[in-house]
mmCIF file of C-alpha atoms and ligand atoms in Angstrom:
data_model
loop_
_atom_site.group_PDB
_atom_site.id
_atom_site.type_symbol
_atom_site.label_atom_id
_atom_site.label_comp_id
_atom_site.label_asym_id
_atom_site.label_seq_id
_atom_site.Cartn_x
_atom_site.Cartn_y
_atom_site.Cartn_z
ATOM 1 C CA MET A 39 -26.439 62.160 -45.307
ATOM 2 C CA THR A 40 -30.052 63.031 -44.484
ATOM 3 C CA GLY A 41 -31.247 62.168 -40.974
ATOM 4 C CA LEU A 42 -34.205 59.833 -40.723
ATOM 5 C CA THR A 43 -37.533 60.980 -39.412
ATOM 6 C CA VAL A 44 -38.451 58.924 -36.348
ATOM 7 C CA GLN A 45 -41.596 58.793 -34.300
ATOM 8 C CA THR A 46 -42.370 58.805 -30.605
ATOM 9 C CA GLY A 47 -45.617 57.775 -29.034
ATOM 10 C CA ALA A 48 -47.512 58.343 -25.828
ATOM 11 C CA GLN A 49 -45.466 59.056 -22.717
ATOM 12 C CA PHE A 50 -47.299 56.270 -20.871
ATOM 13 C CA SER A 51 -49.412 53.244 -21.721
ATOM 14 C CA ALA A 52 -52.009 51.312 -19.740
ATOM 15 C CA ILE A 53 -54.306 48.314 -19.952
ATOM 16 C CA LEU A 54 -57.657 49.855 -20.882
ATOM 17 C CA GLY A 55 -59.866 46.769 -20.744
ATOM 18 C CA ILE A 56 -59.693 43.025 -20.072
ATOM 19 C CA GLY A 57 -61.994 40.228 -21.258
ATOM 20 C CA GLY A 58 -62.038 36.459 -21.020
ATOM 21 C CA TYR A 59 -63.679 33.348 -22.431
ATOM 22 C CA ARG A 60 -64.010 30.122 -20.465
ATOM 23 C CA PRO A 61 -65.132 26.949 -22.246
ATOM 24 C CA ARG A 62 -68.556 25.570 -21.254
ATOM 25 C CA ARG A 63 -67.504 22.070 -20.220
ATOM 26 C CA VAL A 64 -66.459 21.741 -16.578
ATOM 27 C CA VAL A 65 -64.196 18.757 -15.897
ATOM 28 C CA ASP A 66 -63.956 17.902 -12.212
ATOM 29 C CA ASN A 67 -61.301 15.863 -10.448
ATOM 30 C CA ALA A 68 -63.603 12.828 -10.325
ATOM 31 C CA GLU A 69 -63.586 12.731 -14.143
ATOM 32 C CA ILE A 70 -59.797 13.180 -14.239
ATOM 33 C CA CYS A 71 -59.461 10.209 -11.893
ATOM 34 C CA THR A 72 -61.218 8.036 -14.491
ATOM 35 C CA TYR A 73 -58.217 8.712 -16.776
ATOM 36 C CA ILE A 74 -55.313 8.589 -14.302
ATOM 37 C CA ASP A 75 -54.505 6.795 -11.051
ATOM 38 C CA SER A 76 -54.999 9.728 -8.660
ATOM 39 C CA SER A 77 -57.495 11.172 -6.197
ATOM 40 C CA ASP A 78 -59.455 14.371 -5.744
ATOM 41 C CA GLU A 79 -57.597 14.938 -2.490
ATOM 42 C CA TRP A 80 -54.127 14.505 -4.066
ATOM 43 C CA ILE A 81 -54.933 16.875 -6.915
ATOM 44 C CA ARG A 82 -56.417 19.513 -4.603
ATOM 45 C CA THR A 83 -53.642 19.410 -2.008
ATOM 46 C CA ARG A 84 -50.725 19.214 -4.491
ATOM 47 C CA SER A 85 -51.996 21.736 -7.048
ATOM 48 C CA GLY A 86 -55.088 23.512 -5.644
ATOM 49 C CA ILE A 87 -57.208 22.471 -8.651
ATOM 50 C CA THR A 88 -60.789 21.287 -8.060
ATOM 51 C CA GLU A 89 -62.040 21.620 -11.628
ATOM 52 C CA ARG A 90 -60.984 22.950 -15.014
ATOM 53 C CA ARG A 91 -62.602 23.737 -18.381
ATOM 54 C CA TRP A 92 -61.927 21.778 -21.549
ATOM 55 C CA ALA A 93 -63.038 23.238 -24.868
ATOM 56 C CA SER A 94 -65.706 21.526 -26.975
ATOM 57 C CA GLU A 95 -65.309 21.185 -30.725
ATOM 58 C CA ASP A 96 -66.829 24.580 -31.540
ATOM 59 C CA GLU A 97 -64.707 26.384 -28.925
ATOM 60 C CA THR A 98 -61.739 26.782 -31.208
ATOM 61 C CA VAL A 99 -58.672 28.962 -30.594
ATOM 62 C CA LYS A 100 -60.243 31.504 -32.957
ATOM 63 C CA MET A 101 -63.715 31.404 -31.395
ATOM 64 C CA MET A 102 -62.392 31.782 -27.832
ATOM 65 C CA SER A 103 -60.013 34.568 -28.889
ATOM 66 C CA LEU A 104 -62.768 36.550 -30.614
ATOM 67 C CA ALA A 105 -65.101 36.235 -27.620
ATOM 68 C CA ALA A 106 -62.425 37.425 -25.170
ATOM 69 C CA ALA A 107 -61.268 40.207 -27.505
ATOM 70 C CA ARG A 108 -64.786 41.596 -28.040
ATOM 71 C CA LYS A 109 -65.285 41.847 -24.276
ATOM 72 C CA ALA A 110 -61.922 43.547 -23.789
ATOM 73 C CA LEU A 111 -62.628 46.069 -26.573
ATOM 74 C CA GLU A 112 -66.058 46.900 -25.201
ATOM 75 C CA ARG A 113 -64.717 47.391 -21.688
ATOM 76 C CA ALA A 114 -61.864 49.541 -23.024
ATOM 77 C CA GLY A 115 -64.273 51.674 -25.061
ATOM 78 C CA VAL A 116 -62.086 51.119 -28.121
ATOM 79 C CA GLU A 117 -63.532 50.311 -31.563
ATOM 80 C CA PRO A 118 -62.012 47.368 -33.466
ATOM 81 C CA GLY A 119 -61.043 49.782 -36.257
ATOM 82 C CA GLN A 120 -58.826 51.721 -33.822
ATOM 83 C CA ILE A 121 -56.658 48.663 -33.125
ATOM 84 C CA ASP A 122 -53.462 48.854 -35.132
ATOM 85 C CA THR A 123 -51.651 45.791 -33.784
ATOM 86 C CA VAL A 124 -52.919 42.359 -32.723
ATOM 87 C CA ILE A 125 -50.601 40.025 -30.805
ATOM 88 C CA VAL A 126 -51.750 36.509 -29.981
ATOM 89 C CA ALA A 127 -49.765 34.493 -27.430
ATOM 90 C CA THR A 128 -50.417 30.774 -27.813
ATOM 91 C CA VAL A 129 -48.717 27.398 -28.087
ATOM 92 C CA THR A 130 -51.845 25.560 -29.227
ATOM 93 C CA HIS A 131 -52.740 27.162 -32.566
ATOM 94 C CA LEU A 132 -52.035 23.994 -34.511
ATOM 95 C CA HIS A 133 -51.266 25.653 -37.841
ATOM 96 C CA GLN A 134 -47.614 26.415 -38.368
ATOM 97 C CA THR A 135 -48.694 29.264 -40.639
ATOM 98 C CA PRO A 136 -50.455 31.658 -41.018
ATOM 99 C CA ALA A 137 -50.587 33.193 -37.571
ATOM 100 C CA ILE A 138 -54.074 33.145 -36.018
ATOM 101 C CA ALA A 139 -53.666 36.859 -35.214
ATOM 102 C CA THR A 140 -54.313 37.914 -38.839
ATOM 103 C CA THR A 141 -57.672 36.109 -38.997
ATOM 104 C CA ILE A 142 -58.642 37.508 -35.615
ATOM 105 C CA ALA A 143 -57.794 41.056 -36.727
ATOM 106 C CA SER A 144 -59.921 40.650 -39.875
ATOM 107 C CA GLU A 145 -62.897 39.043 -38.144
ATOM 108 C CA LEU A 146 -62.925 41.694 -35.428
ATOM 109 C CA GLY A 147 -62.803 44.524 -37.947
ATOM 110 C CA ALA A 148 -59.267 45.635 -37.083
ATOM 111 C CA THR A 149 -58.711 45.921 -40.808
ATOM 112 C CA GLY A 150 -55.086 46.147 -41.861
ATOM 113 C CA ALA A 151 -53.709 45.929 -38.322
ATOM 114 C CA ALA A 152 -50.241 44.478 -37.911
ATOM 115 C CA ALA A 153 -50.853 40.960 -36.596
ATOM 116 C CA PHE A 154 -48.615 38.154 -35.383
ATOM 117 C CA ASP A 155 -48.425 35.271 -32.904
ATOM 118 C CA ILE A 156 -45.823 34.746 -30.218
ATOM 119 C CA SER A 157 -44.790 31.489 -28.570
ATOM 120 C CA ALA A 158 -43.850 32.223 -24.978
ATOM 121 C CA ALA A 159 -45.968 29.555 -23.274
ATOM 122 C CA CYS A 160 -47.258 30.518 -19.836
ATOM 123 C CA ALA A 161 -45.323 33.807 -19.956
ATOM 124 C CA GLY A 162 -47.061 34.727 -23.224
ATOM 125 C CA PHE A 163 -49.484 37.285 -21.831
ATOM 126 C CA CYS A 164 -46.742 39.110 -19.894
ATOM 127 C CA TYR A 165 -44.436 39.012 -22.944
ATOM 128 C CA ALA A 166 -47.268 40.487 -25.054
ATOM 129 C CA THR A 167 -47.979 43.149 -22.432
ATOM 130 C CA ALA A 168 -44.337 44.239 -22.560
ATOM 131 C CA MET A 169 -44.364 44.391 -26.354
ATOM 132 C CA ALA A 170 -47.644 46.320 -26.477
ATOM 133 C CA ASP A 171 -46.386 48.818 -23.889
ATOM 134 C CA SER A 172 -43.261 49.409 -25.997
ATOM 135 C CA LEU A 173 -45.230 49.732 -29.250
ATOM 136 C CA VAL A 174 -47.561 52.349 -27.756
ATOM 137 C CA ARG A 175 -44.755 54.370 -26.193
ATOM 138 C CA SER A 176 -42.591 54.201 -29.323
ATOM 139 C CA GLY A 177 -45.426 55.458 -31.513
ATOM 140 C CA ALA A 178 -45.444 52.296 -33.644
ATOM 141 C CA SER A 179 -49.021 51.636 -32.477
ATOM 142 C CA LYS A 180 -51.740 53.540 -30.695
ATOM 143 C CA TYR A 181 -54.020 50.704 -29.587
ATOM 144 C CA VAL A 182 -52.777 47.128 -29.293
ATOM 145 C CA LEU A 183 -54.985 44.095 -28.730
ATOM 146 C CA ILE A 184 -53.211 41.248 -26.951
ATOM 147 C CA ILE A 185 -54.708 37.797 -26.522
ATOM 148 C CA GLY A 186 -53.515 34.794 -24.515
ATOM 149 C CA VAL A 187 -55.355 31.703 -25.733
ATOM 150 C CA GLU A 188 -54.908 27.951 -25.335
ATOM 151 C CA ARG A 189 -56.612 24.646 -26.084
ATOM 152 C CA LEU A 190 -54.081 22.692 -24.061
ATOM 153 C CA SER A 191 -56.502 19.740 -23.969
ATOM 154 C CA ASP A 192 -55.593 19.159 -27.649
ATOM 155 C CA LEU A 193 -51.993 18.448 -26.662
ATOM 156 C CA THR A 194 -52.565 16.753 -23.303
ATOM 157 C CA ASP A 195 -52.258 13.014 -22.834
ATOM 158 C CA LYS A 196 -55.358 12.391 -20.678
ATOM 159 C CA HIS A 197 -53.635 9.317 -19.234
ATOM 160 C CA ASP A 198 -50.437 11.063 -18.149
ATOM 161 C CA ARG A 199 -50.428 11.482 -14.356
ATOM 162 C CA SER A 200 -48.057 14.434 -14.482
ATOM 163 C CA THR A 201 -50.118 16.651 -16.814
ATOM 164 C CA ALA A 202 -53.723 15.387 -17.217
ATOM 165 C CA PHE A 203 -55.047 17.168 -14.099
ATOM 166 C CA ILE A 204 -53.208 20.469 -14.711
ATOM 167 C CA PHE A 205 -53.770 21.698 -18.253
ATOM 168 C CA ALA A 206 -56.949 23.481 -19.348
ATOM 169 C CA ASP A 207 -58.419 25.743 -22.008
ATOM 170 C CA GLY A 208 -59.558 29.370 -22.332
ATOM 171 C CA ALA A 209 -58.763 32.823 -23.664
ATOM 172 C CA GLY A 210 -57.999 36.193 -22.103
ATOM 173 C CA ALA A 211 -57.534 39.503 -23.908
ATOM 174 C CA ALA A 212 -56.489 43.054 -23.096
ATOM 175 C CA VAL A 213 -56.482 46.343 -24.967
ATOM 176 C CA ILE A 214 -53.383 48.461 -24.344
ATOM 177 C CA GLY A 215 -53.272 52.096 -25.345
ATOM 178 C CA PRO A 216 -52.017 55.574 -24.428
ATOM 179 C CA SER A 217 -52.473 56.896 -20.898
ATOM 180 C CA THR A 218 -51.861 60.182 -19.098
ATOM 181 C CA THR A 219 -50.374 58.298 -16.117
ATOM 182 C CA PRO A 220 -48.050 55.254 -15.997
ATOM 183 C CA GLY A 221 -50.109 52.053 -16.217
ATOM 184 C CA ILE A 222 -47.503 49.417 -17.090
ATOM 185 C CA GLY A 223 -44.201 49.159 -15.219
ATOM 186 C CA PRO A 224 -40.902 47.997 -16.729
ATOM 187 C CA VAL A 225 -40.852 44.339 -17.691
ATOM 188 C CA VAL A 226 -38.315 41.995 -16.130
ATOM 189 C CA TRP A 227 -38.034 39.049 -18.483
ATOM 190 C CA GLY A 228 -35.722 36.384 -19.771
ATOM 191 C CA SER A 229 -35.233 32.742 -20.647
ATOM 192 C CA ASP A 230 -33.204 29.676 -19.740
ATOM 193 C CA GLY A 231 -32.870 27.425 -22.767
ATOM 194 C CA ASP A 232 -30.617 25.023 -20.858
ATOM 195 C CA GLN A 233 -33.844 23.816 -19.220
ATOM 196 C CA ALA A 234 -35.857 23.627 -22.460
ATOM 197 C CA GLY A 235 -36.439 19.908 -21.936
ATOM 198 C CA LEU A 236 -38.469 20.320 -18.729
ATOM 199 C CA ILE A 237 -41.730 21.198 -20.532
ATOM 200 C CA LYS A 238 -41.947 20.246 -24.187
ATOM 201 C CA GLN A 239 -43.937 18.735 -27.031
ATOM 202 C CA SER A 240 -43.123 15.016 -27.111
ATOM 203 C CA GLU A 241 -42.077 14.903 -30.783
ATOM 204 C CA PRO A 242 -41.949 17.415 -33.646
ATOM 205 C CA TRP A 243 -44.970 17.050 -35.980
ATOM 206 C CA ASN A 244 -43.055 15.414 -38.852
ATOM 207 C CA ARG A 245 -41.660 12.694 -36.561
ATOM 208 C CA ALA A 246 -44.947 12.202 -34.725
ATOM 209 C CA MET A 247 -46.922 11.703 -37.948
ATOM 210 C CA ASP A 248 -44.516 9.083 -39.343
ATOM 211 C CA GLY A 249 -45.363 5.663 -37.911
ATOM 212 C CA ASP A 250 -41.895 4.381 -38.862
ATOM 213 C CA ASN A 251 -40.575 6.237 -35.830
ATOM 214 C CA PHE A 252 -42.602 4.104 -33.405
ATOM 215 C CA ASP A 253 -42.437 0.439 -32.407
ATOM 216 C CA ASP A 254 -46.156 -0.077 -33.151
ATOM 217 C CA GLY A 255 -45.801 1.513 -36.608
ATOM 218 C CA ASP A 256 -48.612 4.012 -35.898
ATOM 219 C CA PRO A 257 -48.381 7.805 -35.991
ATOM 220 C CA HIS A 258 -48.515 9.280 -32.462
ATOM 221 C CA TRP A 259 -50.327 12.567 -31.903
ATOM 222 C CA PRO A 260 -47.758 14.677 -29.979
ATOM 223 C CA VAL A 261 -48.467 15.719 -26.395
ATOM 224 C CA LEU A 262 -47.002 18.084 -23.828
ATOM 225 C CA GLN A 263 -44.597 16.481 -21.387
ATOM 226 C CA MET A 264 -43.504 18.056 -18.132
ATOM 227 C CA ASP A 265 -40.978 17.200 -15.467
ATOM 228 C CA GLY A 266 -43.096 18.861 -12.770
ATOM 229 C CA ASN A 267 -40.829 18.778 -9.748
ATOM 230 C CA PRO A 268 -37.863 20.804 -11.117
ATOM 231 C CA VAL A 269 -40.334 23.194 -12.744
ATOM 232 C CA PHE A 270 -42.006 23.632 -9.373
ATOM 233 C CA LYS A 271 -38.695 24.458 -7.642
ATOM 234 C CA TRP A 272 -37.589 26.825 -10.420
ATOM 235 C CA ALA A 273 -40.919 28.659 -10.328
ATOM 236 C CA ALA A 274 -41.191 28.860 -6.542
ATOM 237 C CA TYR A 275 -37.640 30.136 -5.933
ATOM 238 C CA THR A 276 -36.065 31.648 -9.071
ATOM 239 C CA ILE A 277 -39.226 33.308 -10.381
ATOM 240 C CA ALA A 278 -40.023 34.834 -7.009
ATOM 241 C CA LYS A 279 -36.759 36.812 -7.439
ATOM 242 C CA THR A 280 -37.901 37.972 -10.891
ATOM 243 C CA ALA A 281 -41.188 39.136 -9.357
ATOM 244 C CA ALA A 282 -39.270 41.113 -6.724
ATOM 245 C CA GLU A 283 -37.145 42.710 -9.481
ATOM 246 C CA ALA A 284 -40.308 43.734 -11.363
ATOM 247 C CA MET A 285 -41.581 45.492 -8.241
ATOM 248 C CA ASP A 286 -38.212 47.207 -7.711
ATOM 249 C CA ALA A 287 -38.130 48.307 -11.357
ATOM 250 C CA ALA A 288 -41.549 49.924 -10.968
ATOM 251 C CA GLY A 289 -40.607 51.548 -7.639
ATOM 252 C CA VAL A 290 -43.340 49.591 -5.870
ATOM 253 C CA ARG A 291 -42.781 48.305 -2.321
ATOM 254 C CA PRO A 292 -44.660 45.275 -0.934
ATOM 255 C CA GLU A 293 -46.887 47.585 1.119
ATOM 256 C CA ASP A 294 -47.826 49.519 -2.059
ATOM 257 C CA LEU A 295 -49.217 46.447 -3.801
ATOM 258 C CA ASP A 296 -52.966 45.716 -3.868
ATOM 259 C CA VAL A 297 -53.166 42.597 -6.020
ATOM 260 C CA PHE A 298 -50.864 39.674 -6.881
ATOM 261 C CA ALA A 299 -51.848 37.767 -10.039
ATOM 262 C CA PRO A 300 -49.144 35.249 -10.972
ATOM 263 C CA HIS A 301 -49.513 32.634 -13.720
ATOM 264 C CA GLN A 302 -51.911 30.026 -12.392
ATOM 265 C CA ALA A 303 -49.610 26.982 -12.392
ATOM 266 C CA ASN A 304 -50.033 25.664 -8.867
ATOM 267 C CA ASN A 305 -51.471 27.222 -5.707
ATOM 268 C CA ARG A 306 -48.388 26.088 -3.775
ATOM 269 C CA ILE A 307 -46.136 28.007 -6.193
ATOM 270 C CA THR A 308 -48.312 31.103 -5.661
ATOM 271 C CA ASP A 309 -48.028 30.650 -1.872
ATOM 272 C CA ALA A 310 -44.228 30.243 -2.035
ATOM 273 C CA MET A 311 -43.876 33.403 -4.139
ATOM 274 C CA PHE A 312 -46.180 35.329 -1.841
ATOM 275 C CA ARG A 313 -44.003 34.369 1.151
ATOM 276 C CA ALA A 314 -40.730 35.115 -0.677
ATOM 277 C CA LEU A 315 -42.001 38.555 -1.708
ATOM 278 C CA LYS A 316 -43.050 39.269 1.900
ATOM 279 C CA LEU A 317 -46.339 40.702 0.677
ATOM 280 C CA PRO A 318 -48.745 42.048 3.317
ATOM 281 C CA SER A 319 -51.609 39.700 4.199
ATOM 282 C CA ASP A 320 -54.246 42.073 2.799
ATOM 283 C CA VAL A 321 -52.851 41.833 -0.765
ATOM 284 C CA VAL A 322 -55.504 40.106 -2.904
ATOM 285 C CA ILE A 323 -54.135 36.909 -4.465
ATOM 286 C CA ALA A 324 -55.441 35.388 -7.712
ATOM 287 C CA ARG A 325 -56.603 31.800 -7.172
ATOM 288 C CA ASP A 326 -58.165 31.156 -10.559
ATOM 289 C CA ILE A 327 -56.395 27.804 -10.754
ATOM 290 C CA ILE A 328 -58.919 26.325 -8.308
ATOM 291 C CA ASN A 329 -61.740 26.422 -10.861
ATOM 292 C CA HIS A 330 -59.871 26.794 -14.129
ATOM 293 C CA GLY A 331 -56.593 24.843 -13.942
ATOM 294 C CA ASN A 332 -53.505 25.978 -15.823
ATOM 295 C CA THR A 333 -54.511 27.724 -19.061
ATOM 296 C CA SER A 334 -50.947 28.810 -19.937
ATOM 297 C CA ALA A 335 -50.989 32.116 -21.897
ATOM 298 C CA ALA A 336 -54.638 32.707 -20.902
ATOM 299 C CA SER A 337 -54.161 32.266 -17.171
ATOM 300 C CA VAL A 338 -53.101 35.791 -16.120
ATOM 301 C CA PRO A 339 -55.823 37.715 -18.020
ATOM 302 C CA LEU A 340 -58.469 35.189 -16.967
ATOM 303 C CA ALA A 341 -57.361 35.532 -13.346
ATOM 304 C CA LEU A 342 -57.508 39.330 -13.640
ATOM 305 C CA GLU A 343 -60.988 39.192 -15.136
ATOM 306 C CA THR A 344 -62.203 36.953 -12.304
ATOM 307 C CA LEU A 345 -60.810 39.337 -9.664
ATOM 308 C CA LEU A 346 -62.346 42.403 -11.342
ATOM 309 C CA GLU A 347 -65.742 40.792 -12.040
ATOM 310 C CA SER A 348 -66.058 39.388 -8.527
ATOM 311 C CA GLY A 349 -65.222 42.750 -6.942
ATOM 312 C CA GLN A 350 -62.136 41.340 -5.176
ATOM 313 C CA ALA A 351 -60.019 43.816 -7.166
ATOM 314 C CA HIS A 352 -60.831 47.248 -8.533
ATOM 315 C CA SER A 353 -59.889 49.637 -11.291
ATOM 316 C CA GLY A 354 -56.892 51.794 -10.364
ATOM 317 C CA GLN A 355 -55.300 49.234 -8.042
ATOM 318 C CA THR A 356 -51.637 48.281 -8.299
ATOM 319 C CA CYS A 357 -51.122 44.673 -9.396
ATOM 320 C CA LEU A 358 -48.070 42.461 -9.911
ATOM 321 C CA ILE A 359 -48.382 39.995 -12.808
ATOM 322 C CA ILE A 360 -45.796 37.347 -13.610
ATOM 323 C CA GLY A 361 -45.731 34.518 -16.125
ATOM 324 C CA PHE A 362 -43.346 31.562 -16.354
ATOM 325 C CA GLY A 363 -43.256 28.319 -18.283
ATOM 326 C CA ALA A 364 -41.948 26.230 -21.169
ATOM 327 C CA GLY A 365 -38.735 27.483 -22.660
ATOM 328 C CA LEU A 366 -38.031 28.111 -19.901
ATOM 329 C CA VAL A 367 -39.307 31.706 -20.158
ATOM 330 C CA TYR A 368 -40.467 34.289 -17.680
ATOM 331 C CA ALA A 369 -41.747 37.874 -17.601
ATOM 332 C CA GLY A 370 -43.267 40.069 -14.929
ATOM 333 C CA GLN A 371 -44.398 43.654 -14.512
ATOM 334 C CA VAL A 372 -46.469 45.849 -12.220
ATOM 335 C CA ILE A 373 -49.661 47.157 -13.821
ATOM 336 C CA ILE A 374 -52.496 49.458 -12.831
ATOM 337 C CA LEU A 375 -55.784 47.559 -13.169
ATOM 338 C CA PRO A 376 -58.249 48.910 -15.762
HETATM 339 C C1 COA B 297 -47.037 18.522 -11.108
HETATM 340 C C2 COA B 297 -46.934 18.762 -9.616
HETATM 341 C C3 COA B 297 -48.278 19.179 -9.045
HETATM 342 C C4 COA B 297 -46.519 17.441 -8.956
HETATM 343 O O1 COA B 297 -46.331 17.677 -7.580
HETATM 344 P P1 COA B 297 -45.002 17.178 -6.856
HETATM 345 O O2 COA B 297 -45.168 17.493 -5.433
HETATM 346 O O3 COA B 297 -43.838 17.782 -7.563
HETATM 347 O O4 COA B 297 -45.092 15.634 -7.110
HETATM 348 P P2 COA B 297 -43.944 14.602 -7.539
HETATM 349 O O5 COA B 297 -43.865 14.544 -9.028
HETATM 350 O O6 COA B 297 -42.681 14.898 -6.772
HETATM 351 O O7 COA B 297 -44.555 13.267 -6.990
HETATM 352 C C5 COA B 297 -44.835 13.081 -5.593
HETATM 353 C C6 COA B 297 -45.583 11.787 -5.398
HETATM 354 O O8 COA B 297 -46.910 11.893 -5.958
HETATM 355 C C7 COA B 297 -47.121 10.858 -6.924
HETATM 356 N N1 COA B 297 -47.920 11.418 -8.014
HETATM 357 C C8 COA B 297 -47.468 12.079 -9.120
HETATM 358 N N2 COA B 297 -48.516 12.458 -9.875
HETATM 359 C C9 COA B 297 -49.623 12.035 -9.241
HETATM 360 C C10 COA B 297 -50.989 12.146 -9.509
HETATM 361 N N3 COA B 297 -51.454 12.763 -10.600
HETATM 362 N N4 COA B 297 -51.869 11.618 -8.619
HETATM 363 C C11 COA B 297 -51.443 10.995 -7.502
HETATM 364 N N5 COA B 297 -50.153 10.868 -7.193
HETATM 365 C C12 COA B 297 -49.251 11.388 -8.049
HETATM 366 C C13 COA B 297 -45.755 10.453 -7.381
HETATM 367 O O9 COA B 297 -45.772 9.126 -7.872
HETATM 368 C C14 COA B 297 -44.946 10.580 -6.105
HETATM 369 O O10 COA B 297 -45.199 9.438 -5.290
HETATM 370 P P3 COA B 297 -44.048 8.836 -4.334
HETATM 371 O O11 COA B 297 -43.727 9.923 -3.348
HETATM 372 O O12 COA B 297 -44.711 7.638 -3.751
HETATM 373 O O13 COA B 297 -42.906 8.537 -5.251
HETATM 374 C C15 COA B 297 -45.879 19.845 -9.310
HETATM 375 O O14 COA B 297 -44.596 19.353 -9.563
HETATM 376 C C16 COA B 297 -46.072 21.102 -10.100
HETATM 377 O O15 COA B 297 -47.068 21.780 -9.960
HETATM 378 N N6 COA B 297 -45.052 21.460 -10.882
HETATM 379 C C17 COA B 297 -45.038 22.727 -11.604
HETATM 380 C C18 COA B 297 -46.041 22.693 -12.668
HETATM 381 C C19 COA B 297 -46.011 23.944 -13.409
HETATM 382 O O16 COA B 297 -45.865 24.981 -12.861
HETATM 383 N N7 COA B 297 -46.171 23.785 -14.687
HETATM 384 C C20 COA B 297 -46.361 24.803 -15.566
HETATM 385 C C21 COA B 297 -45.407 25.846 -15.651
HETATM 386 S S1 COA B 297 -46.151 26.345 -17.007
#
């Protein structure tokens, strides 16, 4: 029997550039309170959110993805034609098939790149980071473009008190490629399907579009439903342990960390994790949720872009990222900022 030829890639990988796109329309808490019985004070104190962005008609999943990707490529100094894999993390590309990643690869000029979407909700960007790191180090790819993008406003019931003030829209992208030094630590990830019902689409599309399934006989556009309180407890306690494991796996102690950029789900969850991880007070914490709400797969790269653009964080710093959400799914790793 002849042995197979196998390939190996770069010894290390790193994030080479990050870019984001935020929709133009700012929706403040006063507007939200015209849809639900709530108050600016309740929303700010319980979640940290003061405003969020909702996409307009032209700000499609594709448009936002392309804008974020072009910025990430330019900052990475990588040409679209050098990208050999495109991974898009999203739960709001409303076509079952084809994946949006193939169109994005073509429109960017990443001709012939392998391209596919993943559905890992608010952990999507961290899942994609782990996959890109593995592809680069295995030799299957040299440069991978990953995108986290959502138009959650398409699947949000604006009159639902438990979700209307949280969900928002946007896109964040990163280029991952070979590096002479380690730039992405081992991923700690997993899932808990026993809790799949805590955050979910109300009905599958076929059921939702058939009025016979509803008392009023009308089709019902499906929406995201969330049982917030158990999700809050799971995120604040269980996921903090995952974050600690990601630091251990990378050999990073709390005093070695410069930046903490968790999924932007709720400022109180971020605070609880920060306390559980016993991070020093000078660690910079991402607070993108205040102005941008929860953008699911886009939230970590958007938060990173905000920190880098504002000068709160810098290239070469050590940063813990962690995503968690519907599934339930989670993934975290330590990265070196581009
Ligand atoms: C959604 C969330 C902010 C709600 O906060 P909470 O402290 O859990 O709130 P509860 O649902 O326990 O409700 C507390 C009270 O506020 C009220 N309330 C709920 N939603 C409200 C709203 N939008 N405005 C005003 N009051 C509200 C409830 O009726 C309840 O009132 P009561 O004490 O008189 O019964 C919080 O659970 C959360 O952030 N969960 C995690 C979300 C998350 O991470 N999701 C994404 C992972 S991807």
